[in-house]
Amino acid sequence: MKPVDWSSLFGQGAERIQASTIRELLKLTQRPGILSFAGGLPAPELFPKEEAAEAAAKLLRERGEVALQYGPTEGYAPLRAFVGAWLGVDPEEVLITTGSQQALDLLGKVFLEEGSPVLLEAPSYLGAIQAFRAYGPRFLTVPTGEEGPDLEALREALLRERPRFLYLIPSFQNPASGLMPLAKRQKLLELVTEAGVVVVEDDAYRELYFGERRLPSLFELARSAGYEGVIYLSSFSKILAPGLRVAFAVAPKEALKKLVQAKQGVDLHTPTLNQMLVLELLKEGLPARLERVRRVYREKAQAMLEALDSAMPQGVRYTRPQGGMFVWMELPEGVSSEELFQKAIAEGVAFVPGGPFFANGGGENTLRLSYATMDRARIQEGVKRLARALESLLPLKAR
Ligand SMILES: Cc1ncc(COP(=O)(O)O)c(C=O)c1O
C-alpha cells in the first residue's frame, strides 16, 4: 500500500489533541485481577435494563417513524419540555446534547479561540480540559478544595483578566469531590455578576447528594437574582445510563442559538430513540429512582471511608464526599502518585493519578479514587492493597 504522510495533513486542532498519558496508564487497570478505583463509570447495577428493553421495544413498534427519523437539533420537543418543567425554565432555553461532554465541546467551539482566557478550578474535570484544549485557549486556574474554589484567588484572577467563561463544578466536583456551601455560592455570584463574567456550571452530579437535600445551583441562584450569565449543564448519565448519551444545556436564547448552530455541524441532533427512551424512563417513578441512586452511592462512599479510615497511614489526607462518586487524596508533599500507581498495579489495585486534572500542571502528589462500580467487599480489599502499595513509598516519619 502506498503510504500517506498523515501527520503533515493534520490541522492545528488535531495537534492540540494529545494522547494522554493517563489513557496509557489506565490501560493497565484493565488487567485481570485488578480492583479498579480508576474509572469514572456509574454503578451498572443501577442501569434500568428491563425497563429500557420494554420501553425501547414499545417505542420502536408504536412510534418508530419518529424514533428512527431525523429530529430537530435543539432536541426532541417533549424531552425539552420535561427538562424545562423539571428545572423551572423555558423549554426554548434547553438544548439536548449528546452527553454533557458534547456541550463542553460546543462551548469551546462557540466561545474559545487561540489564546482566549478561560478560567477553571485546579483540579478540574479532565474531559472539560481536553474539550477546551482543542481550541487552544489559555487556561487560568484557581485552587479548589472540599468547599469549592478559593474565592480570593478567583477575585484576583477576575481583576487581572476577563475570561470568556468560568467553568465550575460546584456540587461533588470531579475529581476533588468538593461541595461549595450556599453562602460561598452567593459570594461567588456577587463576584461574577459584578465582573459580568459568564459561568458554565457543570452539574453532572446534581442528584447524587447524600444529605437531606440538594443545594441550589449557581444557575438557580443567578436566575433568582436576575443575572443571566450562567450556562447550566447536566446529564442523564449518572441517574439513568451514560451509554444513552443524553444530557442538556440551559442558556439564554442568544447563547443557545449559537450552541445549536455549532451542534448542527457536529451531529445534527442527539439520537431520537435515545431521547425518547430517556423520557419514557423518567416519566415512570423518577423520585424513587433518584432515592435508590443516592442510597447506593451513599453506601459505597461510606464503605470507602470506613476502609480508608482504618487502613490509611498518617500523612495521607482524603476528602469525605457529601455526594458524587469520588474521594480525592493527597499524599505527603514530594510523594508521587504516578509512582504509587505502579506499585498499586503490582498489588492489584488501580486509581487515577491527579496530575492530569490540573490544566496548568501540579498535583503530582494527588489522586482520585472512585467507589462507584465496586461493592463493599471489593472496596475493603482494594483499600487494603492501596495501603500496602503506600507503605513502601511513604517517608518513615509519615507512617
Ligand atoms: C464533571 C463532569 N462533566 C461532564 C461529564 C460527562 O458526562 P456525559 O456522560 O453527560 O457526557 C462527566 C463524566 O464523568 C463529569 O464528571
Short mmCIF file of C-alpha atoms and ligand atoms in Angstrom, two decimals:
data_model
loop_
_atom_site.label_atom_id
_atom_site.label_comp_id
_atom_site.label_asym_id
_atom_site.label_seq_id
_atom_site.Cartn_x
_atom_site.Cartn_y
_atom_site.Cartn_z
CA MET A 1 0.00 0.00 0.00
CA LYS A 2 1.31 3.48 -0.85
CA PRO A 3 1.73 5.33 2.49
CA VAL A 4 0.33 8.80 3.18
CA ASP A 5 2.12 11.31 5.42
CA TRP A 6 -0.89 11.80 7.68
CA SER A 7 0.79 13.99 10.25
CA SER A 8 1.62 16.66 7.64
CA LEU A 9 -2.11 16.91 6.93
CA PHE A 10 -3.45 17.23 10.45
CA GLY A 11 -4.74 20.70 11.37
CA GLN A 12 -3.70 22.77 14.37
CA GLY A 13 -6.65 21.48 16.37
CA ALA A 14 -5.51 17.90 15.84
CA GLU A 15 -2.05 18.77 17.05
CA ARG A 16 -3.50 20.06 20.32
CA ILE A 17 -5.24 16.76 20.91
CA GLN A 18 -2.56 14.69 22.54
CA ALA A 19 -2.85 11.07 23.51
CA SER A 20 -2.99 11.47 27.25
CA THR A 21 -0.51 9.59 29.38
CA ILE A 22 -3.39 8.87 31.65
CA ARG A 23 -5.08 6.74 28.99
CA GLU A 24 -1.92 4.70 28.69
CA LEU A 25 -1.81 4.24 32.45
CA LEU A 26 -5.47 3.34 32.58
CA LYS A 27 -4.97 0.51 30.12
CA LEU A 28 -3.12 -1.22 32.95
CA THR A 29 -6.23 -1.06 35.08
CA GLN A 30 -7.98 -3.47 32.67
CA ARG A 31 -5.66 -6.32 33.63
CA PRO A 32 -7.40 -9.31 35.17
CA GLY A 33 -7.39 -9.32 38.94
CA ILE A 34 -7.04 -5.54 39.30
CA LEU A 35 -9.56 -3.88 41.60
CA SER A 36 -10.11 -0.54 39.96
CA PHE A 37 -10.96 2.71 41.71
CA ALA A 38 -9.84 4.40 38.49
CA GLY A 39 -12.86 4.66 36.21
CA GLY A 40 -15.41 7.40 36.43
CA LEU A 41 -18.12 4.93 35.45
CA PRO A 42 -21.53 4.88 37.14
CA ALA A 43 -22.70 1.78 39.02
CA PRO A 44 -24.01 -0.72 36.45
CA GLU A 45 -26.45 -2.30 38.93
CA LEU A 46 -28.41 0.96 38.71
CA PHE A 47 -28.99 0.74 34.97
CA PRO A 48 -32.71 0.32 34.17
CA LYS A 49 -32.10 -2.64 31.87
CA GLU A 50 -35.52 -4.27 31.93
CA GLU A 51 -37.46 -1.01 31.80
CA ALA A 52 -35.28 0.19 28.94
CA ALA A 53 -35.74 -3.04 26.99
CA GLU A 54 -39.51 -2.82 27.27
CA ALA A 55 -39.73 0.88 26.59
CA ALA A 56 -37.40 0.71 23.57
CA ALA A 57 -39.36 -2.15 22.02
CA LYS A 58 -42.63 -0.28 22.54
CA LEU A 59 -41.25 2.98 21.17
CA LEU A 60 -39.89 1.30 18.08
CA ARG A 61 -43.06 -0.60 17.43
CA GLU A 62 -45.51 2.20 18.12
CA ARG A 63 -43.56 5.37 17.31
CA GLY A 64 -40.82 4.04 15.05
CA GLU A 65 -41.43 6.65 12.38
CA VAL A 66 -40.43 9.36 14.89
CA ALA A 67 -37.79 7.38 16.79
CA LEU A 68 -35.91 6.43 13.64
CA GLN A 69 -36.29 9.74 11.81
CA TYR A 70 -34.08 12.85 11.83
CA GLY A 71 -35.16 15.30 14.50
CA PRO A 72 -34.60 18.94 15.45
CA THR A 73 -31.09 19.96 16.56
CA GLU A 74 -32.46 21.54 19.75
CA GLY A 75 -33.77 18.16 20.84
CA TYR A 76 -36.95 16.07 21.00
CA ALA A 77 -39.60 18.62 21.99
CA PRO A 78 -41.29 16.54 24.74
CA LEU A 79 -37.92 15.91 26.40
CA ARG A 80 -37.07 19.62 26.22
CA ALA A 81 -40.44 20.32 27.80
CA PHE A 82 -39.74 17.77 30.54
CA VAL A 83 -36.34 19.31 31.31
CA GLY A 84 -37.87 22.78 31.22
CA ALA A 85 -40.54 21.77 33.76
CA TRP A 86 -38.01 19.91 35.91
CA LEU A 87 -35.66 22.90 36.13
CA GLY A 88 -38.32 25.59 36.02
CA VAL A 89 -37.02 27.15 32.80
CA ASP A 90 -38.46 27.93 29.39
CA PRO A 91 -38.04 24.81 27.18
CA GLU A 92 -36.83 27.19 24.46
CA GLU A 93 -33.71 27.66 26.59
CA VAL A 94 -32.97 23.93 26.69
CA LEU A 95 -30.65 22.17 24.26
CA ILE A 96 -30.43 18.38 24.38
CA THR A 97 -26.81 17.34 23.87
CA THR A 98 -25.06 14.06 23.16
CA GLY A 99 -23.70 13.78 26.68
CA SER A 100 -22.51 16.82 28.63
CA GLN A 101 -19.20 16.08 27.02
CA GLN A 102 -20.62 17.38 23.77
CA ALA A 103 -21.88 20.53 25.49
CA LEU A 104 -18.32 21.17 26.69
CA ASP A 105 -17.01 20.85 23.16
CA LEU A 106 -19.75 23.12 21.80
CA LEU A 107 -18.89 25.73 24.41
CA GLY A 108 -15.28 25.52 23.30
CA LYS A 109 -16.32 25.98 19.66
CA VAL A 110 -18.54 28.92 20.38
CA PHE A 111 -16.53 30.81 23.00
CA LEU A 112 -12.87 29.90 22.63
CA GLU A 113 -10.13 30.52 20.13
CA GLU A 114 -6.34 30.54 20.16
CA GLY A 115 -5.17 32.34 23.28
CA SER A 116 -8.56 33.22 24.76
CA PRO A 117 -8.53 33.04 28.55
CA VAL A 118 -10.77 30.51 30.25
CA LEU A 119 -10.87 30.14 33.99
CA LEU A 120 -11.27 26.83 35.75
CA GLU A 121 -10.60 25.09 39.02
CA ALA A 122 -7.34 23.27 39.69
CA PRO A 123 -8.00 20.38 39.67
CA SER A 124 -10.97 20.15 37.27
CA TYR A 125 -12.76 17.61 35.08
CA LEU A 126 -10.28 16.12 32.65
CA GLY A 127 -12.87 15.81 29.88
CA ALA A 128 -13.51 19.56 30.05
CA ILE A 129 -9.81 20.37 29.95
CA GLN A 130 -9.45 18.13 26.90
CA ALA A 131 -12.51 19.56 25.15
CA PHE A 132 -11.40 23.16 25.69
CA ARG A 133 -7.75 22.48 24.93
CA ALA A 134 -8.59 21.57 21.33
CA TYR A 135 -9.46 25.25 20.77
CA GLY A 136 -6.10 26.49 22.05
CA PRO A 137 -7.25 28.68 24.98
CA ARG A 138 -5.07 29.99 27.77
CA PHE A 139 -6.04 28.26 30.99
CA LEU A 140 -6.26 30.39 34.11
CA THR A 141 -6.71 28.33 37.23
CA VAL A 142 -7.77 28.85 40.82
CA PRO A 143 -7.16 26.26 43.54
CA THR A 144 -10.19 24.31 44.66
CA GLY A 145 -10.93 22.01 47.58
CA GLU A 146 -13.64 20.44 49.69
CA GLU A 147 -15.57 23.71 49.77
CA GLY A 148 -15.05 24.65 46.14
CA PRO A 149 -12.76 27.27 44.61
CA ASP A 150 -10.67 29.75 46.55
CA LEU A 151 -12.73 32.93 46.19
CA GLU A 152 -9.87 35.29 46.95
CA ALA A 153 -7.79 33.75 44.16
CA LEU A 154 -10.84 33.93 41.92
CA ARG A 155 -11.39 37.60 42.70
CA GLU A 156 -7.77 38.39 41.94
CA ALA A 157 -7.88 36.43 38.70
CA LEU A 158 -11.01 38.32 37.63
CA LEU A 159 -9.35 41.64 38.43
CA ARG A 160 -6.42 40.76 36.19
CA GLU A 161 -8.31 39.29 33.27
CA ARG A 162 -11.73 38.76 31.81
CA PRO A 163 -12.09 35.11 30.89
CA ARG A 164 -14.52 34.03 28.18
CA PHE A 165 -16.12 31.98 30.88
CA LEU A 166 -15.52 30.43 34.23
CA TYR A 167 -16.01 26.64 34.24
CA LEU A 168 -17.12 25.28 37.62
CA ILE A 169 -18.46 22.07 39.13
CA PRO A 170 -19.92 23.38 42.41
CA SER A 171 -21.51 20.10 43.52
CA PHE A 172 -19.48 16.92 44.08
CA GLN A 173 -16.67 18.11 41.93
CA ASN A 174 -14.84 15.73 39.66
CA PRO A 175 -12.16 14.98 40.74
CA ALA A 176 -11.82 16.82 44.08
CA SER A 177 -15.30 15.87 45.38
CA GLY A 178 -15.93 19.36 46.80
CA LEU A 179 -19.31 20.84 47.59
CA MET A 180 -19.48 24.61 47.56
CA PRO A 181 -21.55 25.81 50.54
CA LEU A 182 -24.56 28.02 49.91
CA ALA A 183 -23.02 31.19 51.34
CA LYS A 184 -19.99 30.72 49.14
CA ARG A 185 -22.17 30.21 46.08
CA GLN A 186 -23.82 33.51 46.83
CA LYS A 187 -20.50 35.30 47.26
CA LEU A 188 -19.16 33.80 44.05
CA LEU A 189 -22.23 35.02 42.21
CA GLU A 190 -21.74 38.53 43.54
CA LEU A 191 -18.20 38.45 42.20
CA VAL A 192 -19.10 37.21 38.74
CA THR A 193 -22.16 39.40 38.44
CA GLU A 194 -20.10 42.45 39.27
CA ALA A 195 -17.41 41.43 36.78
CA GLY A 196 -20.07 40.49 34.20
CA VAL A 197 -18.35 37.17 33.66
CA VAL A 198 -20.14 34.11 32.31
CA VAL A 199 -20.14 30.95 34.40
CA VAL A 200 -20.51 27.50 32.88
CA GLU A 201 -21.90 25.40 35.71
CA ASP A 202 -21.40 21.68 35.17
CA ASP A 203 -23.87 19.92 37.44
CA ALA A 204 -23.34 16.34 36.25
CA TYR A 205 -23.73 15.01 39.82
CA ARG A 206 -26.66 17.23 40.85
CA GLU A 207 -28.86 14.39 42.11
CA LEU A 208 -26.13 12.35 43.80
CA TYR A 209 -26.25 14.12 47.16
CA PHE A 210 -26.02 12.14 50.40
CA GLY A 211 -27.56 14.76 52.68
CA GLU A 212 -31.17 15.79 53.13
CA ARG A 213 -31.47 17.98 50.10
CA ARG A 214 -29.76 19.44 47.07
CA LEU A 215 -28.17 22.87 47.41
CA PRO A 216 -29.49 25.41 44.91
CA SER A 217 -27.31 25.59 41.83
CA LEU A 218 -25.45 28.74 40.84
CA PHE A 219 -27.82 28.81 37.90
CA GLU A 220 -30.90 28.90 40.14
CA LEU A 221 -29.37 31.49 42.44
CA ALA A 222 -28.34 33.65 39.49
CA ARG A 223 -31.79 33.46 37.92
CA SER A 224 -33.48 34.50 41.13
CA ALA A 225 -31.03 37.38 41.48
CA GLY A 226 -31.70 38.47 37.88
CA TYR A 227 -28.30 37.56 36.38
CA GLU A 228 -28.49 35.67 33.07
CA GLY A 229 -24.79 34.88 32.77
CA VAL A 230 -24.84 31.26 34.00
CA ILE A 231 -24.96 28.46 31.44
CA TYR A 232 -26.11 25.26 33.08
CA LEU A 233 -25.14 21.73 32.10
CA SER A 234 -26.38 18.45 33.45
CA SER A 235 -26.83 14.94 32.21
CA PHE A 236 -28.82 11.73 32.46
CA SER A 237 -25.58 9.74 32.54
CA LYS A 238 -25.35 9.48 36.33
CA ILE A 239 -29.03 8.95 37.08
CA LEU A 240 -30.03 6.66 34.19
CA ALA A 241 -27.29 5.35 31.94
CA PRO A 242 -24.25 7.03 30.36
CA GLY A 243 -24.39 4.85 27.25
CA LEU A 244 -27.57 6.60 26.11
CA ARG A 245 -25.53 9.83 25.74
CA VAL A 246 -28.37 12.18 26.63
CA ALA A 247 -27.70 15.40 28.51
CA PHE A 248 -28.81 19.02 28.38
CA ALA A 249 -27.58 22.59 28.40
CA VAL A 250 -29.63 25.57 29.52
CA ALA A 251 -28.68 29.01 28.30
CA PRO A 252 -30.32 32.32 27.42
CA LYS A 253 -31.71 32.25 23.89
CA GLU A 254 -28.94 34.21 22.18
CA ALA A 255 -26.22 31.92 23.55
CA LEU A 256 -28.33 28.82 22.98
CA LYS A 257 -28.83 29.72 19.33
CA LYS A 258 -25.07 29.71 18.78
CA LEU A 259 -24.68 26.38 20.56
CA VAL A 260 -27.45 24.94 18.38
CA GLN A 261 -25.68 26.17 15.24
CA ALA A 262 -22.44 24.61 16.46
CA LYS A 263 -24.20 21.32 17.19
CA GLN A 264 -25.70 21.21 13.71
CA GLY A 265 -22.24 20.78 12.25
CA VAL A 266 -21.30 18.11 14.76
CA ASP A 267 -24.14 15.58 14.74
CA LEU A 268 -27.34 17.33 13.56
CA HIS A 269 -29.05 16.08 16.70
CA THR A 270 -28.79 13.63 19.57
CA PRO A 271 -30.24 10.22 18.59
CA THR A 272 -34.03 10.50 18.69
CA LEU A 273 -34.62 6.98 20.01
CA ASN A 274 -32.32 7.67 22.98
CA GLN A 275 -34.08 10.93 23.79
CA MET A 276 -37.49 9.26 23.64
CA LEU A 277 -36.23 6.40 25.76
CA VAL A 278 -34.85 8.74 28.41
CA LEU A 279 -38.20 10.49 28.57
CA GLU A 280 -40.08 7.21 28.94
CA LEU A 281 -37.73 6.10 31.72
CA LEU A 282 -38.04 9.43 33.53
CA LYS A 283 -41.82 9.56 33.36
CA GLU A 284 -42.07 6.40 35.47
CA GLY A 285 -41.01 6.85 39.05
CA LEU A 286 -38.18 9.36 38.85
CA PRO A 287 -38.28 10.23 42.58
CA ALA A 288 -38.00 6.54 43.55
CA ARG A 289 -35.14 6.03 41.11
CA LEU A 290 -33.26 9.07 42.46
CA GLU A 291 -33.72 7.82 46.02
CA ARG A 292 -32.19 4.50 45.05
CA VAL A 293 -29.28 6.08 43.16
CA ARG A 294 -28.46 8.28 46.15
CA ARG A 295 -28.71 5.38 48.59
CA VAL A 296 -26.41 3.15 46.55
CA TYR A 297 -23.70 5.80 46.19
CA ARG A 298 -24.05 6.88 49.81
CA GLU A 299 -23.46 3.29 50.97
CA LYS A 300 -20.48 2.86 48.69
CA ALA A 301 -18.97 6.15 49.88
CA GLN A 302 -19.44 5.07 53.48
CA ALA A 303 -17.74 1.74 52.81
CA MET A 304 -14.84 3.55 51.16
CA LEU A 305 -14.39 5.98 54.04
CA GLU A 306 -14.57 3.23 56.67
CA ALA A 307 -11.93 1.27 54.77
CA LEU A 308 -9.70 4.31 54.35
CA ASP A 309 -10.10 5.36 57.98
CA SER A 310 -8.88 2.01 59.15
CA ALA A 311 -6.08 1.47 56.63
CA MET A 312 -4.51 4.78 55.62
CA PRO A 313 -1.29 5.81 57.28
CA GLN A 314 -0.70 9.23 58.83
CA GLY A 315 0.22 11.97 56.41
CA VAL A 316 -2.28 10.84 53.78
CA ARG A 317 -5.24 13.17 53.52
CA TYR A 318 -8.53 12.46 51.79
CA THR A 319 -11.90 14.12 51.33
CA ARG A 320 -15.15 12.97 52.89
CA PRO A 321 -17.54 13.28 49.95
CA GLN A 322 -21.05 14.57 50.60
CA GLY A 323 -22.21 13.27 47.23
CA GLY A 324 -20.98 12.10 43.86
CA MET A 325 -18.60 9.28 43.05
CA PHE A 326 -15.13 10.26 44.21
CA VAL A 327 -12.67 10.54 47.06
CA TRP A 328 -9.74 12.86 46.41
CA MET A 329 -6.50 12.03 48.11
CA GLU A 330 -3.35 14.00 48.86
CA LEU A 331 -0.13 12.18 49.63
CA PRO A 332 2.58 13.89 51.64
CA GLU A 333 4.48 16.57 49.68
CA GLY A 334 7.06 15.01 47.38
CA VAL A 335 5.41 11.59 47.17
CA SER A 336 4.43 10.92 43.56
CA SER A 337 1.04 9.38 42.83
CA GLU A 338 2.30 8.09 39.48
CA GLU A 339 4.98 6.17 41.32
CA LEU A 340 2.33 4.92 43.72
CA PHE A 341 0.25 3.90 40.71
CA GLN A 342 2.96 1.49 39.51
CA LYS A 343 3.21 -0.04 42.98
CA ALA A 344 -0.55 -0.23 43.28
CA ILE A 345 -0.87 -2.10 40.00
CA ALA A 346 1.67 -4.58 41.29
CA GLU A 347 -0.54 -5.02 44.40
CA GLY A 348 -3.66 -5.42 42.22
CA VAL A 349 -5.42 -2.08 42.70
CA ALA A 350 -5.76 0.99 40.49
CA PHE A 351 -6.71 4.68 40.77
CA VAL A 352 -6.20 7.80 38.67
CA PRO A 353 -3.11 9.89 39.44
CA GLY A 354 -4.22 13.51 39.96
CA GLY A 355 -1.70 15.42 37.81
CA PRO A 356 -3.71 15.46 34.54
CA PHE A 357 -6.64 17.13 36.31
CA PHE A 358 -4.53 20.28 36.73
CA ALA A 359 -4.76 22.26 33.46
CA ASN A 360 -1.50 24.10 34.17
CA GLY A 361 0.41 21.32 35.90
CA GLY A 362 0.95 20.44 39.55
CA GLY A 363 -0.87 18.00 41.78
CA GLU A 364 1.76 15.28 41.43
CA ASN A 365 1.02 14.08 44.95
CA THR A 366 -2.74 13.75 44.40
CA LEU A 367 -5.03 11.00 43.17
CA ARG A 368 -8.69 10.21 42.58
CA LEU A 369 -10.49 7.15 43.87
CA SER A 370 -13.92 6.19 42.56
CA TYR A 371 -16.11 3.90 44.65
CA ALA A 372 -18.95 3.84 42.12
CA THR A 373 -18.54 0.45 40.48
CA MET A 374 -17.40 -1.64 43.47
CA ASP A 375 -19.24 -3.41 46.25
CA ARG A 376 -18.31 -3.16 49.94
CA ALA A 377 -16.10 -6.25 49.99
CA ARG A 378 -14.09 -5.18 46.97
CA ILE A 379 -13.78 -1.65 48.28
CA GLN A 380 -12.30 -3.02 51.52
CA GLU A 381 -9.90 -5.31 49.69
CA GLY A 382 -8.88 -2.55 47.25
CA VAL A 383 -8.11 -0.14 50.06
CA LYS A 384 -6.01 -2.78 51.84
CA ARG A 385 -3.98 -3.25 48.67
CA LEU A 386 -3.61 0.51 48.32
CA ALA A 387 -2.32 0.74 51.87
CA ARG A 388 0.28 -1.94 51.12
CA ALA A 389 1.40 -0.08 47.99
CA LEU A 390 1.72 3.12 50.02
CA GLU A 391 3.85 1.56 52.74
CA SER A 392 6.97 1.34 50.64
CA LEU A 393 6.64 4.92 49.39
CA LEU A 394 5.89 6.96 52.45
CA PRO A 395 8.70 8.67 54.25
CA LEU A 396 9.22 6.99 57.60
CA LYS A 397 8.06 9.98 59.56
CA ALA A 398 4.70 9.99 57.81
CA ARG A 399 3.82 6.39 58.62
C1 LIG B 1 -17.99 16.86 35.70
C2 LIG B 1 -18.41 16.07 34.52
N1 LIG B 1 -18.94 16.70 33.47
C3 LIG B 1 -19.34 16.02 32.38
C4 LIG B 1 -19.18 14.65 32.29
C5 LIG B 1 -19.61 13.96 31.04
O1 LIG B 1 -20.86 13.45 31.18
P1 LIG B 1 -21.72 12.88 29.99
O2 LIG B 1 -21.79 11.40 30.17
O3 LIG B 1 -23.04 13.55 30.11
O4 LIG B 1 -21.03 13.25 28.71
C6 LIG B 1 -18.64 13.95 33.37
C7 LIG B 1 -18.46 12.49 33.29
O5 LIG B 1 -17.81 11.86 34.05
C8 LIG B 1 -18.24 14.69 34.51
O6 LIG B 1 -17.69 14.08 35.56
#
